[in-house]
Amino acid sequence: MHLKYAQEVYELLPRQVILLVNSSSSTRRESKYRSPLDESNLLLQTDFKQPTCAPLSLQLPSAAVHTALSSIQNSVCLTCFVNIKALLFPFIMCSVSPDKRRKMESALEQLKKHTVVVADTGDFNAIEEYKPQDATTNPSLILAAAKMAAYQHLVDQAIKYGIAKGGPEEEQVTNTMDKLFVSFGLEILKKIPGRVSTEVDARLSYDKDEMVSRALGLIALYEEAGIKKDRVLIKLSSTWEGIQAGRELEEKHGVHCNMTLLFSFAQAVACAEAKVTLISPFVGRIMDWYKENTAQKSYEAHEDPGVISVTKIYNHYKKYDYTTVVMGASFRNTGEVKALAGCDLLTISPGLLGELSKDHSTVTPMLTVQKAKACDLEKVHLDEKEFRWQHNEDRMAVEKLSDGIRKFAADAIKLETMIKEKMLNVKNGQ
C-alpha cells in the first residue's frame, strides 16, 4: 500500500466525503453515478444523496488504497460507498510512529483519552455524529430542540400525556414539561452508552422539598420507560437549597445529581460535603463576567478566570479525596477545553466538538491527580451561614448564579407558552 498517498487522501478529505469505488467498467455503466474516470481511479462524490452534483476526481491509483479496501472487495463487479476517512484511518495509524500518530489524531480523539467527553445538546444528530459518553440538557437546549420540526412528535406525545393525566391546566402543563424533558432524555440514551442529565425547573431553585419531589417524578418517568436511575443525572441549581436537595436525593433515594450553575469555590465545597455525584462549574460564563466588568477583554487559556476556577476546584477535590467529580461546562472556545484536559468530564457544545474534531494540535492532560495532591490548598468546611457569606463575597458568582436561574426560568416559561398553545389546539380538535 502506498502509505503516503493514503495519508494525503486522509488529510485532504473533509469529514463527510463519501468514496465511490467502481471496480469494473460494467458496474460503472450500471451505476446511476456514472464516472468518466478509468476504473483504476477513485471518484469522490461530496453528497451521495444528490447524484447530480459535480464529482471531485482525484488521480490516485486504486492500488494506493487496495489494502484498506481488501476487506470489502469480494466480487468482480463492486460498487461500494464507504467513509474514506474512517477506512484509511486505522491503516495509517498502525503504520506510523507514536509521535506522528498523535499529530494525526484530532484534538477531540486525544481529549477522549484523558477526559470523559459529554455532549451539551438536545440535538440527537449532533450526539450521533460526535459519539460522546454522556449528554447534558437544560431548559434552553430543550426549548431550541422543541422548535425543530424533527422533534415535533416528542412535543405532541408529551402534550397527549399531560392532557391524559388530567387536573388543572397548570398541572397539565407541568406534567407535559416533565414528560417532554424525559422524552428527549430517552431518545438521547439510545445514542450514548452513559448517562443523560435532566434538569429540574429552575424556578424551584430555592425550594428544597419541591426540587426533591420533581426530581423523583422525573426518575419515575424514566423507570416507567425501562431506564434505571443509574443512567440519569438530575440537574439542580447550586443554591444552598439545591445542594441540600441533592444531598437528600443521593442519601435517601439513591438518585445521582448534577449540580449546575456553579460559579464559586464555596458552592463547590458545599457540593462535595453533600456528597453529590457531579458538579458542573461554568467556565465560559465566568470569563464573560470578567470581560464585561474589568478592563481586560481577552484571555489566554492559562489565565482564563473560568479555567483557573475549575482547576482550583478539581485540585481541591482530588487532594482531599472527595467522591464528587468535576465536569467543566459552558465553554466559549476550544482553548478553554484543552486547558482543562484531564478534568473528570467536560460537557461541550456541538460547535466546539466540531472544531476539536478538525484540530490536530497536541492535547496533553493539564489536570492530574498527581498535580492536585502536590498543590497548596487547605481543606475547607462550610455550614450554611459560612456558605452564604463566602458565596456572597464573590460578586461574580452571586450575579452569574441569579442570572443563570433567571435565564433558565425564562426559557422554561417560553417552552410552557408554546406547550399551552399546542395543548389548546389539541383540545379544540385542530
Short mmCIF file of C-alpha atoms in Angstrom, two decimals, residues 16 35 40 63 72 76 83 117 154 184 316 365 372 376 388:
data_model
loop_
_atom_site.label_atom_id
_atom_site.label_comp_id
_atom_site.label_asym_id
_atom_site.label_seq_id
_atom_site.Cartn_x
_atom_site.Cartn_y
_atom_site.Cartn_z
CA GLN A 16 -18.22 13.57 5.48
CA SER A 35 -17.89 8.28 -13.87
CA SER A 40 -8.11 2.40 -11.63
CA ALA A 63 -3.75 0.26 -5.63
CA ILE A 72 -14.80 -5.19 1.34
CA VAL A 76 -15.51 -8.90 -9.66
CA ASN A 83 -16.40 6.74 4.62
CA VAL A 117 -16.43 13.90 26.75
CA LEU A 154 -41.97 14.25 21.00
CA PHE A 184 -35.66 13.87 25.00
CA HIS A 316 -9.22 20.61 45.96
CA PRO A 365 -3.53 16.48 30.31
CA ALA A 372 -3.60 18.05 42.70
CA ASP A 376 -1.02 24.01 48.32
CA ARG A 388 -23.84 32.05 52.33
#
